[in-house]
Amino acid sequence: MVSWKDLRFVNTFAQLPAVFYSRLAPAPYAENYLVAINPAAAQLLNLDIDARSLSADQLAGLDLPSTCEPLAMLYAGHQFGSYVPQLGDGRALVLGDVYGADGALWELQLKGAGPTPYSRRGDGRAVLRSSIREFLGCEAMHGLGVPTTRALSITGSDEPVYREQVETAATVLRFAPTHVRFGSFEVHYYRNQHANIKILADYIIARHYPEIAVHPQPYLEFLSHVIARTARLIAQWQAVGFTHGVMNSDNMSILGLTMDYGPFGFMDAYNPGYNCNHSDSGGRYSFDQQPSIGLWNLACLAQTLIPLISVEDAKAALARYEEVFDAHYFALMTAKLGLVQADDEARALVTTLLEIMAKNNVDYTLFLRRLGGFSSVSQDRNAELRDMFLDREAFDAWAGRYAARLMRTNCDAAARKRRMLGVNPKYVLRNYMAQSAIEKAQQKDFSEVEALLRVLQQPFAEHPAYAHYADYPPAWAEQIELSCSS
Ligand code: AMP
Ligand code: MG
């Protein structure tokens, strides 16, 4: 374990040519308090978080370790379908990379630490509300086994920040192997600076895809890897009922990680058209659009690699996306139903179940968790599941087919239940849960953030003291509106 001031930053991104970033120091507030710290993340980073060796001011960016070379990354991106020529880290700074306890290099980023040359009209700050959502959101995804950026801490300050209302400021210290995005490539393509695309691709391949460095067509192989990772990531989003909310190409990780948590949402009732972003009136980024938007964004990335690969090869690589997505999605959903083979019958059971859940507004997480207790021999024991549907006959018809399948293939109900409890979470971060933690935190009570962190990091465990979070959301949850404002 090392103390904060002894962290040795390696600064690999800072060794790239200056065109890729702007160097600058953070502009933290003078007084900061600790809102939350994530012990699991600290352990991974090999960081001593004992209060005697680490202060809130340090986590907010005051008193950076001497080896740190902070910078804001340059990127561009397609936002809601239109190309925006320059975005970049408008309120986040890369502090550099540090070696974790696992021997891997982790890139640390401080979000909300003041304006950068890429802030455009923004103030460079983040509010407490959105910082708590990012912190809990990414750790919840990690707990569910979904690739994501991680978060170490949130610090708060009483300084006002102006959004739709006056709020208070916060910073999140987040980390990932890299925060490079599709948009990091796009900016150089549209500026006709094609040599930079090769430099950036070589940097990412050397650090994150070393196995393809010796491949005869490394850039095509790189694209294929990003396509496969993105397809698998979005399959996981669909399987856990997660909607990102702002799938602009600048929010798409080159490593296939969930990143830039904004107005994201976990579904309550299953609704394919679920749109958690109030600013997205056209529903471009609604739940059922995510798989095709993933491909759309990958096409934007592929375009930037045209100086390095042929159009035909890029098209052929993109053409494999759907197959990877589909296979991974049905494998996950089949397992959630406790079935072993993802064959045509299993796919039909998944598809029909989702159809009747949508028609009956059935709670996605709750139903699948309870489905572990399904009995293929006693209808009576399925009464609770059945009662979740208004159209009982639709449930009965599906349950009959499901029971027949279970009886034909794997009869050991206890083993099936165990498997299902390991893939169907008891807890997801529903919007109302984040909202409750936020409202308490705004009153300086951070206990709910800490409690939710603990529960969501192990979402398949029972946590009997928090069973109220494994129930239906309260009625007021429907009134929560999330926008891009953060
Ligand atoms: P997002 O949709 O949150 O991923 O952000 C899109 C772009 O806007 C990125 O370049 C962000 O850095 C920038 N941005 C968002 N909020 C702010 C802010 N308060 N100050 C400066 N830049 C911001
Ligand atoms: Mg972003």
XYZ file of C-alpha atoms and ligand atoms in Angstrom:
510
model
C 0.000 0.000 0.000
C 1.309 3.449 -0.868
C 0.136 6.800 0.360
C -1.347 9.322 -2.074
C 1.705 11.561 -2.152
C 3.944 8.583 -2.919
C 1.905 7.378 -5.899
C 4.275 7.001 -8.843
C 2.630 8.210 -12.022
C 3.891 6.803 -15.306
C 2.113 9.268 -17.654
C 2.068 7.171 -20.828
C -0.451 9.421 -22.588
C 1.666 12.498 -21.831
C 4.471 10.900 -23.834
C 2.399 11.132 -27.023
C 2.867 14.258 -29.194
C 1.292 17.411 -27.773
C -1.456 17.452 -30.427
C -3.328 14.772 -28.453
C -3.923 16.810 -25.307
C -3.441 20.050 -23.397
C -1.364 20.014 -20.274
C -2.802 21.912 -17.357
C -3.145 21.709 -13.616
C -6.522 21.197 -11.949
C -8.278 24.143 -10.326
C -9.749 22.478 -7.252
C -11.765 24.252 -4.617
C -9.920 25.269 -1.458
C -12.130 23.299 0.895
C -13.344 19.818 0.150
C -15.002 17.076 2.126
C -15.085 13.368 1.530
C -18.445 12.117 0.259
C -17.480 8.531 -0.480
C -14.491 6.311 -0.906
C -14.427 2.886 -2.472
C -12.226 0.471 -0.509
C -12.279 -2.170 -3.273
C -10.946 0.371 -5.766
C -8.287 1.571 -3.344
C -7.138 -1.998 -2.907
C -6.929 -2.463 -6.654
C -4.855 0.726 -6.944
C -2.723 -0.340 -3.990
C -3.581 2.954 -2.322
C -3.600 3.516 1.414
C -6.873 5.281 2.226
C -6.348 5.602 5.937
C -7.482 9.125 6.826
C -4.011 9.875 8.201
C -2.400 9.342 4.803
C -5.124 10.621 2.486
C -7.272 13.760 2.710
C -10.352 14.949 0.834
C -8.338 17.911 -0.446
C -5.832 15.537 -2.003
C -8.576 13.505 -3.679
C -10.036 16.754 -5.020
C -6.761 17.632 -6.746
C -5.010 19.908 -4.258
C -1.469 18.769 -3.533
C -1.004 16.326 -6.440
C 1.802 13.756 -6.190
C 5.014 15.165 -7.669
C 5.136 12.551 -10.458
C 1.709 13.512 -11.765
C 1.551 15.285 -15.169
C -2.093 16.288 -15.551
C -3.615 16.823 -18.989
C -6.955 17.117 -20.757
C -7.419 14.755 -23.703
C -8.507 16.047 -27.092
C -11.382 14.307 -28.825
C -14.376 14.991 -31.046
C -17.447 12.897 -31.712
C -20.876 12.371 -33.170
C -23.476 13.742 -30.781
C -27.064 12.693 -31.508
C -26.015 11.850 -35.061
C -24.143 15.065 -35.909
C -20.412 15.506 -35.983
C -19.019 17.988 -33.445
C -15.457 18.859 -34.468
C -14.020 19.507 -31.063
C -15.051 18.228 -27.677
C -12.252 16.950 -25.445
C -12.074 16.640 -21.680
C -13.998 19.756 -20.730
C -14.007 18.998 -17.040
C -11.851 15.928 -16.525
C -8.103 15.720 -16.256
C -5.961 12.659 -16.770
C -3.591 12.523 -13.824
C -1.503 9.735 -15.356
C -1.283 5.975 -14.895
C -0.285 4.075 -11.796
C 0.508 0.403 -11.319
C -2.249 -1.414 -9.494
C -1.957 -4.325 -7.107
C -2.710 -6.560 -10.113
C 0.392 -5.262 -11.938
C -1.752 -3.484 -14.533
C -1.521 0.214 -15.350
C -4.599 2.213 -14.411
C -5.226 5.687 -15.786
C -6.588 8.046 -13.145
C -8.923 10.879 -14.079
C -10.221 13.672 -11.945
C -13.667 14.774 -13.112
C -15.015 18.196 -12.187
C -11.676 19.811 -11.343
C -12.110 23.009 -13.331
C -12.195 24.339 -16.880
C -9.877 23.169 -19.636
C -9.189 24.431 -23.176
C -12.002 22.060 -24.240
C -14.676 23.334 -21.870
C -16.473 25.350 -24.570
C -19.244 27.107 -22.645
C -19.073 24.750 -19.659
C -17.728 25.621 -16.230
C -15.498 22.559 -15.883
C -17.389 21.429 -12.806
C -19.586 18.499 -11.864
C -22.413 18.590 -9.353
C -22.824 16.288 -6.361
C -25.933 14.691 -7.886
C -24.250 13.501 -11.095
C -21.049 12.554 -9.282
C -22.950 10.212 -6.965
C -24.747 8.724 -9.945
C -21.466 8.072 -11.778
C -19.781 6.642 -8.667
C -22.625 4.261 -7.823
C -23.473 3.528 -11.467
C -20.032 2.305 -12.433
C -19.551 0.275 -9.284
C -22.986 -1.301 -9.752
C -22.027 -2.276 -13.301
C -18.742 -3.710 -12.088
C -20.639 -5.716 -9.471
C -22.818 -7.110 -12.244
C -19.741 -8.146 -14.207
C -20.206 -5.511 -16.920
C -16.980 -3.882 -18.200
C -16.806 -0.297 -16.983
C -14.622 2.541 -15.831
C -14.314 2.457 -12.034
C -14.458 5.086 -9.316
C -12.265 5.590 -6.278
C -13.863 8.545 -4.538
C -16.193 11.505 -4.515
C -15.310 14.742 -2.801
C -17.715 17.611 -2.325
C -17.389 21.333 -1.918
C -19.948 23.893 -0.808
C -19.217 26.145 -3.782
C -22.314 26.800 -5.891
C -22.586 25.328 -9.376
C -25.282 26.622 -11.715
C -27.403 24.105 -13.622
C -31.227 24.243 -13.917
C -30.946 25.026 -10.213
C -28.083 26.045 -7.984
C -26.320 22.910 -6.785
C -23.034 22.187 -5.058
C -19.834 20.945 -6.651
C -18.143 17.577 -6.455
C -15.277 15.732 -8.077
C -15.017 12.063 -8.900
C -11.706 10.284 -9.094
C -12.280 7.608 -11.684
C -9.982 5.162 -13.383
C -9.743 2.721 -16.275
C -6.979 1.129 -18.330
C -7.557 4.078 -20.686
C -10.233 6.726 -21.238
C -9.550 6.925 -24.999
C -12.810 6.953 -26.963
C -13.987 6.536 -30.547
C -14.036 10.329 -30.685
C -10.306 10.426 -29.870
C -9.774 8.941 -33.354
C -12.484 10.930 -35.104
C -10.935 14.305 -34.337
C -7.764 13.496 -36.320
C -9.624 11.909 -39.215
C -11.811 14.947 -39.801
C -8.836 17.272 -39.413
C -7.106 15.267 -42.128
C -4.251 14.488 -39.727
C -4.057 10.839 -40.649
C -0.571 10.284 -39.226
C -2.050 10.944 -35.767
C -4.552 8.124 -36.210
C -1.713 5.666 -36.654
C 0.112 7.058 -33.607
C -2.979 6.720 -31.437
C -3.835 3.254 -32.774
C -0.261 2.106 -32.144
C -0.432 3.471 -28.595
C -3.682 1.642 -27.847
C -2.564 -1.588 -29.504
C 0.781 -1.646 -27.677
C -0.818 -1.047 -24.292
C -4.187 -2.749 -24.539
C -4.135 -5.201 -27.416
C -0.495 -6.390 -27.310
C -1.455 -9.762 -28.769
C -2.261 -8.141 -32.142
C 0.866 -6.005 -32.462
C 2.522 -8.732 -34.534
C -0.585 -9.478 -36.605
C -0.071 -8.992 -40.386
C -3.014 -6.544 -40.433
C -2.870 -5.031 -36.943
C -5.264 -2.116 -37.601
C -7.945 -4.339 -39.052
C -7.484 -6.738 -36.172
C -7.704 -3.791 -33.772
C -11.009 -2.714 -35.330
C -12.313 -6.289 -35.127
C -11.426 -6.442 -31.443
C -13.182 -3.158 -30.691
C -16.228 -4.341 -32.643
C -16.380 -7.612 -30.710
C -15.871 -5.944 -27.337
C -18.523 -3.326 -28.066
C -20.993 -5.962 -29.254
C -20.437 -7.997 -26.102
C -20.680 -4.918 -23.890
C -24.022 -3.875 -25.343
C -25.294 -7.457 -25.078
C -24.519 -7.201 -21.359
C -26.308 -3.846 -21.086
C -29.407 -5.368 -22.684
C -29.250 -8.401 -20.417
C -29.115 -6.350 -17.206
C -31.692 -3.828 -18.430
C -29.258 -0.894 -18.525
C -29.741 2.133 -20.743
C -26.733 4.429 -21.132
C -28.742 7.432 -22.245
C -26.061 9.318 -24.222
C -24.416 6.916 -26.645
C -22.564 9.614 -28.544
C -19.358 8.357 -30.159
C -17.336 10.427 -27.687
C -18.822 8.331 -24.876
C -17.795 5.029 -26.504
C -14.706 3.449 -24.967
C -12.027 2.023 -27.259
C -11.823 -0.893 -24.799
C -15.550 -1.631 -24.771
C -16.090 -0.251 -21.271
C -19.219 1.483 -20.049
C -18.124 5.093 -19.590
C -19.330 8.663 -19.043
C -22.308 7.939 -16.864
C -24.938 10.639 -17.358
C -28.705 10.155 -17.460
C -28.375 6.350 -17.438
C -31.083 4.095 -16.070
C -31.783 0.531 -15.037
C -35.274 -0.407 -16.113
C -37.969 -1.057 -13.574
C -40.827 -2.551 -15.664
C -39.540 -4.164 -18.851
C -40.044 -1.640 -21.630
C -38.076 -1.942 -24.870
C -38.685 1.741 -25.626
C -37.342 2.836 -22.232
C -35.727 6.256 -22.632
C -34.032 7.550 -19.520
C -32.693 10.778 -21.021
C -35.265 13.540 -20.862
C -33.165 15.596 -23.318
C -33.406 12.809 -25.964
C -36.902 13.583 -27.214
C -36.533 11.419 -30.336
C -35.569 8.366 -28.311
C -32.365 7.881 -30.324
C -30.682 6.307 -27.307
C -33.596 4.383 -25.870
C -33.035 0.830 -24.602
C -33.919 -1.107 -27.746
C -31.895 1.242 -29.982
C -28.624 0.552 -28.173
C -27.493 -2.465 -30.225
C -27.938 -0.632 -33.539
C -26.455 2.614 -32.190
C -23.431 0.588 -31.078
C -22.930 -0.481 -34.689
C -23.523 3.063 -35.939
C -20.783 4.337 -33.626
C -18.450 1.534 -34.679
C -18.957 2.614 -38.295
C -17.800 6.106 -37.235
C -14.694 4.556 -35.717
C -14.078 2.310 -38.748
C -14.221 5.376 -40.988
C -11.304 6.929 -39.104
C -9.188 3.818 -39.791
C -9.694 3.988 -43.565
C -6.233 5.518 -43.972
C -4.905 2.274 -42.456
C -7.255 -0.439 -43.750
C -9.343 -1.054 -46.875
C -13.021 -0.105 -47.052
C -13.943 -3.703 -47.940
C -12.129 -5.074 -44.893
C -13.751 -2.480 -42.628
C -17.195 -3.353 -43.970
C -16.565 -7.068 -43.518
C -15.454 -6.476 -39.919
C -18.569 -4.394 -39.180
C -20.742 -7.074 -40.752
C -19.751 -9.471 -37.970
C -21.073 -7.192 -35.214
C -24.637 -8.453 -35.250
C -23.618 -12.063 -35.034
C -21.355 -11.439 -32.015
C -24.024 -9.340 -30.314
C -26.762 -11.854 -30.970
C -24.785 -14.890 -29.798
C -23.648 -13.160 -26.633
C -27.049 -11.693 -25.820
C -28.893 -14.987 -26.180
C -26.201 -16.829 -24.238
C -26.707 -14.382 -21.363
C -30.495 -14.471 -21.534
C -30.587 -18.255 -21.798
C -28.503 -18.462 -18.632
C -30.847 -16.004 -16.924
C -33.682 -18.429 -17.649
C -31.596 -21.215 -16.153
C -31.306 -23.020 -19.465
C -28.102 -24.637 -20.557
C -28.348 -24.638 -24.362
C -28.965 -21.402 -26.266
C -30.853 -23.244 -28.997
C -33.846 -22.064 -31.032
C -36.309 -23.144 -28.371
C -34.421 -21.222 -25.668
C -34.327 -18.126 -27.884
C -38.056 -18.391 -28.474
C -38.661 -18.686 -24.721
C -36.579 -15.541 -24.127
C -38.288 -13.578 -26.883
C -41.803 -14.556 -25.861
C -41.097 -13.861 -22.205
C -39.843 -10.367 -23.014
C -42.893 -9.734 -25.179
C -45.356 -10.623 -22.465
C -43.312 -8.814 -19.803
C -43.451 -5.647 -21.925
C -47.212 -5.961 -22.449
C -47.795 -6.528 -18.726
C -45.310 -3.978 -17.351
C -43.528 -6.689 -15.397
C -40.572 -5.589 -13.322
C -37.480 -6.898 -15.136
C -35.056 -7.476 -12.260
C -37.654 -8.686 -9.792
C -39.217 -11.212 -12.144
C -35.960 -12.778 -13.262
C -34.706 -13.024 -9.679
C -37.926 -14.738 -8.634
C -37.888 -17.016 -11.665
C -35.144 -19.019 -9.949
C -37.893 -20.432 -7.720
C -40.071 -21.515 -10.667
C -41.502 -24.975 -10.269
C -41.958 -27.101 -13.355
C -44.196 -29.520 -11.464
C -46.394 -27.402 -9.200
C -48.395 -24.509 -10.685
C -49.330 -23.397 -7.165
C -45.737 -22.601 -6.325
C -45.606 -20.193 -9.275
C -48.482 -18.049 -8.012
C -46.240 -15.113 -7.085
C -44.666 -15.047 -10.544
C -48.053 -15.437 -12.200
C -49.492 -12.551 -10.205
C -46.904 -10.220 -11.681
C -48.863 -10.433 -14.958
C -52.218 -8.813 -15.519
C -52.763 -11.251 -18.382
C -52.475 -14.496 -16.404
C -53.209 -16.611 -19.473
C -50.208 -15.187 -21.299
C -48.046 -16.180 -18.345
C -49.622 -19.653 -18.154
C -48.974 -20.297 -21.831
C -45.339 -19.278 -21.504
C -44.872 -21.105 -18.197
C -46.222 -24.308 -19.762
C -43.613 -24.189 -22.505
C -40.880 -23.259 -20.017
C -41.833 -26.100 -17.662
C -41.850 -28.586 -20.536
C -38.388 -27.474 -21.552
C -37.074 -27.730 -18.000
C -38.470 -31.192 -17.565
C -37.007 -32.387 -20.849
C -33.515 -31.020 -20.281
C -32.441 -30.372 -16.713
C -34.585 -31.498 -13.868
C -32.413 -30.580 -10.918
C -34.391 -27.579 -9.687
C -31.993 -26.745 -6.836
C -28.972 -26.600 -9.135
C -30.886 -24.486 -11.627
C -31.967 -22.087 -8.906
C -28.377 -21.724 -7.692
C -27.186 -20.935 -11.193
C -29.985 -18.431 -11.726
C -29.300 -16.596 -8.463
C -25.734 -16.134 -9.671
C -26.793 -14.415 -12.910
C -30.033 -12.626 -11.975
C -29.139 -9.820 -9.547
C -31.212 -9.119 -6.499
C -30.148 -5.453 -6.626
C -29.675 -2.970 -9.439
C -29.233 0.777 -9.082
C -32.762 1.918 -9.768
C -33.107 5.659 -10.281
C -35.017 6.155 -7.057
C -32.230 4.514 -5.039
C -29.627 6.892 -6.441
C -32.080 9.750 -5.873
C -32.559 8.826 -2.194
C -28.800 8.708 -1.645
C -28.394 12.052 -3.442
C -31.050 13.811 -1.366
C -29.447 12.649 1.868
C -25.978 13.576 0.634
C -27.222 17.059 -0.203
C -27.999 17.291 3.530
C -24.444 16.048 4.286
C -25.574 12.570 5.234
C -23.449 10.242 3.101
C -24.504 6.993 4.760
C -26.829 5.960 1.949
C -24.103 6.353 -0.680
C -21.895 4.069 1.362
C -24.671 1.533 1.969
C -25.616 1.414 -1.708
C -21.992 1.001 -2.711
C -21.681 -2.023 -0.456
C -24.904 -3.624 -1.673
C -24.353 -2.920 -5.365
C -20.807 -4.237 -5.358
C -22.329 -7.628 -4.526
C -25.709 -7.492 -6.239
C -26.257 -11.258 -6.306
C -25.900 -11.617 -2.531
C -28.950 -11.483 -0.262
C -28.087 -8.500 2.031
C -31.207 -9.031 4.176
C -30.844 -5.628 5.857
C -31.343 -3.969 2.449
C -34.159 -6.176 1.168
C -36.325 -3.055 0.720
C -34.087 -2.181 -2.246
C -34.988 -5.500 -3.859
C -38.671 -4.617 -4.013
C -40.786 -2.600 -6.424
C -39.790 1.046 -6.750
C -42.004 3.513 -4.887
C -44.647 5.426 -6.846
C -42.594 8.638 -6.815
C -39.864 6.916 -8.838
C -41.898 7.531 -11.995
C -41.601 11.276 -11.531
C -37.791 11.300 -11.657
C -36.541 13.053 -14.781
C -32.922 12.851 -15.872
C -31.371 15.137 -18.426
C -27.888 15.630 -19.851
C -27.334 18.384 -17.273
C -24.686 17.230 -14.852
P -20.939 14.348 -21.813
O -22.181 14.328 -22.641
O -21.177 14.587 -20.359
O -20.123 13.125 -22.016
O -20.064 15.614 -22.274
C -19.900 16.020 -23.613
C -18.825 17.062 -23.696
O -19.162 18.214 -22.911
C -17.461 16.635 -23.216
O -16.495 17.289 -23.994
C -17.439 17.143 -21.788
O -16.140 17.334 -21.293
C -18.159 18.469 -21.960
N -18.778 18.942 -20.703
C -19.870 18.442 -20.088
N -20.168 19.154 -18.994
C -19.228 20.118 -18.891
C -18.974 21.176 -17.965
N -19.755 21.388 -16.912
N -17.903 21.964 -18.196
C -17.105 21.781 -19.250
N -17.302 20.809 -20.163
C -18.344 19.985 -20.001
Mg -18.665 12.338 -22.373
